[in-house]
Tab-separated table of C-alpha atoms in Angstrom:
chain	number	residue	atom	x	y	z
A	1	MET	CA	91.766	-36.369	216.210
A	2	SER	CA	88.185	-36.237	215.074
A	3	TYR	CA	87.284	-34.026	218.036
A	4	PRO	CA	89.708	-31.083	218.004
A	5	LEU	CA	89.619	-30.386	221.760
A	6	HIS	CA	91.017	-33.829	222.583
A	7	ALA	CA	94.642	-34.873	222.370
A	8	LYS	CA	95.922	-38.370	221.716
A	9	ILE	CA	98.626	-39.254	224.248
A	10	CYS	CA	101.208	-41.774	223.045
A	11	LEU	CA	104.505	-43.302	224.105
A	12	THR	CA	106.946	-43.999	221.297
A	13	GLY	CA	110.227	-45.859	221.317
A	14	HIS	CA	113.590	-44.383	220.325
A	15	GLY	CA	113.852	-44.333	216.549
A	16	CYS	CA	110.193	-45.304	216.067
A	17	LEU	CA	107.993	-42.849	214.198
A	18	CYS	CA	104.754	-44.552	215.169
A	19	PRO	CA	103.205	-44.763	218.651
A	20	ALA	CA	103.976	-47.861	220.713
A	21	VAL	CA	101.262	-47.360	223.322
A	22	THR	CA	98.378	-44.874	223.402
A	23	LEU	CA	96.875	-43.841	226.707
A	24	PHE	CA	93.408	-42.705	227.638
A	25	LEU	CA	91.572	-41.970	230.848
A	26	VAL	CA	88.169	-43.202	232.019
A	27	SER	CA	86.203	-42.753	235.217
A	28	GLU	CA	86.312	-45.627	237.715
A	29	PRO	CA	82.686	-46.855	237.812
A	30	LEU	CA	83.027	-48.362	241.310
A	31	MET	CA	84.830	-45.434	242.948
A	32	PRO	CA	83.246	-41.959	242.693
A	33	GLY	CA	85.858	-39.433	241.610
A	34	GLY	CA	88.350	-42.192	240.757
A	35	ASN	CA	90.003	-42.762	237.389
A	36	ILE	CA	91.603	-45.621	235.466
A	37	LEU	CA	94.426	-45.092	232.976
A	38	HIS	CA	94.154	-47.404	229.949
A	39	LEU	CA	97.236	-48.324	227.887
A	40	LEU	CA	96.569	-49.593	224.383
A	41	GLU	CA	99.367	-51.282	222.416
A	42	GLN	CA	99.507	-50.201	218.799
A	43	ALA	CA	99.177	-53.679	217.326
A	44	ILE	CA	98.868	-53.941	213.541
A	45	VAL	CA	95.331	-53.634	212.172
A	46	ASP	CA	95.456	-54.335	208.428
A	47	ASP	CA	91.689	-54.390	208.066
A	48	PRO	CA	89.421	-52.775	210.700
A	49	GLY	CA	87.211	-55.888	210.550
A	50	ALA	CA	90.112	-58.297	211.187
A	51	PRO	CA	91.711	-58.995	214.552
A	52	PRO	CA	94.928	-57.119	215.376
A	53	ARG	CA	98.173	-59.030	215.025
A	54	PRO	CA	101.334	-58.527	217.044
A	55	ASP	CA	103.927	-56.097	215.724
A	56	ILE	CA	106.925	-58.302	216.626
A	57	PRO	CA	109.606	-55.550	216.616
A	58	LEU	CA	107.306	-53.348	218.699
A	59	VAL	CA	106.568	-56.099	221.245
A	60	GLU	CA	110.297	-56.923	221.462
A	61	SER	CA	111.123	-53.263	222.101
A	62	LEU	CA	108.417	-53.111	224.769
A	63	GLU	CA	109.774	-56.211	226.488
A	64	THR	CA	113.493	-55.359	226.277
A	65	PRO	CA	114.919	-53.760	229.419
A	66	SER	CA	117.002	-50.658	228.903
A	67	GLU	CA	120.761	-51.036	229.122
A	68	PRO	CA	122.280	-49.456	232.231
A	69	GLY	CA	124.131	-46.302	231.267
A	70	SER	CA	122.724	-46.223	227.724
A	71	PRO	CA	122.104	-42.709	226.411
A	72	GLU	CA	118.427	-41.833	226.275
A	73	PRO	CA	117.021	-38.877	224.344
A	74	GLN	CA	115.089	-36.221	226.170
A	75	ILE	CA	111.335	-36.553	226.419
A	76	HIS	CA	109.404	-34.126	224.284
A	77	ALA	CA	105.887	-33.508	223.088
A	78	GLU	CA	104.912	-33.737	219.440
A	79	LEU	CA	101.734	-32.672	217.708
A	80	ARG	CA	100.886	-34.776	214.674
A	81	PRO	CA	97.853	-34.487	212.389
A	82	PHE	CA	95.339	-37.295	212.622
A	83	THR	CA	92.248	-37.990	210.525
A	84	ALA	CA	89.423	-40.272	211.527
A	85	HIS	CA	86.007	-41.482	210.414
A	86	LEU	CA	82.657	-41.670	212.115
A	87	PRO	CA	82.368	-44.837	214.219
A	88	ASP	CA	79.577	-47.395	214.031
A	89	PRO	CA	77.571	-46.249	217.100
A	90	GLU	CA	76.148	-49.683	217.996
A	91	ARG	CA	79.524	-51.460	217.764
A	92	LEU	CA	81.211	-48.663	219.695
A	93	ARG	CA	78.577	-48.724	222.446
A	94	ALA	CA	79.028	-52.507	222.841
A	95	ILE	CA	82.844	-52.233	223.033
A	96	LEU	CA	82.780	-49.441	225.610
A	97	HIS	CA	80.139	-51.305	227.635
A	98	ASP	CA	82.277	-54.492	227.649
A	99	HIS	CA	85.218	-52.559	229.114
A	100	LEU	CA	83.128	-50.471	231.556
A	101	ILE	CA	84.228	-47.305	229.760
A	102	VAL	CA	82.101	-44.172	229.933
A	103	ASP	CA	83.244	-40.923	228.295
A	104	PRO	CA	86.922	-41.757	227.625
A	105	PHE	CA	89.309	-38.811	227.540
A	106	GLY	CA	92.127	-39.171	225.013
A	107	LEU	CA	90.668	-42.080	223.009
A	108	ASP	CA	89.621	-41.120	219.496
A	109	LEU	CA	86.380	-42.978	218.975
A	110	GLY	CA	86.534	-42.154	215.260
A	111	ASP	CA	89.743	-44.150	214.735
A	112	ARG	CA	88.494	-47.544	213.513
A	113	ALA	CA	91.847	-49.263	214.059
A	114	GLU	CA	92.051	-47.978	217.645
A	115	VAL	CA	88.511	-49.149	218.407
A	116	THR	CA	89.357	-52.565	216.898
A	117	ARG	CA	92.453	-52.811	219.128
A	118	LEU	CA	90.380	-51.943	222.177
A	119	ALA	CA	87.787	-54.563	221.282
A	120	LEU	CA	90.131	-57.457	220.491
A	121	LEU	CA	93.469	-57.117	222.326
A	122	PRO	CA	93.916	-59.046	225.587
A	123	GLU	CA	93.264	-56.907	228.671
A	124	HIS	CA	95.436	-57.029	231.796
A	125	ARG	CA	94.564	-55.129	234.972
A	126	ILE	CA	97.850	-54.052	236.475
A	127	GLY	CA	96.646	-52.325	239.623
A	128	PHE	CA	97.959	-49.179	241.245
A	129	ARG	CA	101.301	-47.785	240.052
A	130	ARG	CA	103.201	-44.549	240.665
A	131	SER	CA	105.652	-42.768	238.420
A	132	GLU	CA	108.423	-43.938	240.804
A	133	ASP	CA	107.567	-47.569	239.945
A	134	PHE	CA	108.772	-47.213	236.358
A	135	GLN	CA	112.414	-48.251	236.030
A	136	PRO	CA	114.002	-46.370	233.092
A	137	ASP	CA	114.287	-42.660	233.752
A	138	SER	CA	112.624	-41.756	230.454
A	139	ILE	CA	109.540	-43.866	231.270
A	140	ARG	CA	109.351	-42.388	234.752
A	141	GLN	CA	109.473	-38.855	233.310
A	142	ALA	CA	106.930	-39.730	230.605
A	143	MET	CA	104.509	-41.240	233.118
A	144	LEU	CA	104.897	-38.234	235.413
A	145	ALA	CA	104.065	-35.980	232.453
A	146	ILE	CA	101.006	-38.152	231.707
A	147	TYR	CA	99.807	-38.043	235.328
A	148	ARG	CA	100.223	-34.253	235.298
A	149	HIS	CA	98.483	-33.881	231.916
A	150	PHE	CA	95.453	-35.806	233.143
A	151	ASP	CA	95.722	-34.199	236.631
A	152	LEU	CA	95.755	-37.668	238.202
A	153	ASP	CA	96.733	-39.132	241.514
A	154	GLN	CA	99.923	-41.045	240.679
A	155	ARG	CA	98.432	-44.273	242.009
A	156	ALA	CA	95.630	-44.528	239.453
A	157	PRO	CA	95.046	-48.178	238.445
A	158	LEU	CA	96.279	-49.161	234.987
A	159	VAL	CA	94.643	-51.413	232.417
A	160	TYR	CA	96.931	-52.682	229.643
A	161	HIS	CA	95.514	-53.897	226.327
A	162	GLY	CA	98.138	-55.661	224.247
A	163	PHE	CA	100.326	-58.619	223.311
A	164	ALA	CA	103.463	-57.587	225.260
A	165	ASP	CA	104.114	-59.121	228.667
A	166	PRO	CA	102.463	-56.712	231.129
A	167	THR	CA	104.631	-57.798	234.085
A	168	ASN	CA	107.679	-56.036	232.643
A	169	GLY	CA	106.418	-55.284	229.122
A	170	TRP	CA	105.987	-51.659	228.186
A	171	PHE	CA	107.336	-50.611	231.608
A	172	ALA	CA	110.781	-51.486	230.226
A	173	LEU	CA	110.475	-49.483	227.012
A	174	ARG	CA	113.992	-48.181	226.289
A	175	THR	CA	113.016	-44.590	225.629
A	176	ALA	CA	109.758	-42.733	225.501
A	177	ALA	CA	108.284	-39.483	224.253
A	178	ALA	CA	105.043	-38.282	225.789
């Protein structure tokens, strides 16, 4: 990431080399000491000035429930190099203001494609969830690791930005690596 002390947290599907969903944390502006976990689908951004378009195989994998008894690989952490550019400060300020985001932790503000996704993907407030609410074991373990990484109460509200159906959507991702 452009700021070396930050880490980009991502969920990836089995057999997928690219992230499916990136996660970042922001303070809850209406609740002192509270936090909101944002989930940002990695929709395709061909040109940082153009709107994102759905990655159909990715959305299908996010919306497909796992098969009972199917083997799932173990969850593991990966460190991957990432390069970014300096953001347009005025555009960035407007995007963060629109989403009530102040000082996001885990969002690389220098990644133009990520900022474009945040600005233009549909936003769905999901409400409070716990790691126990996630059905597949791999997702439950990944979310528990994410809550622990961010040192969060496991009932932090979630905000999902993406094309997949948020009612079952990425919660049904077959396998995940955090």
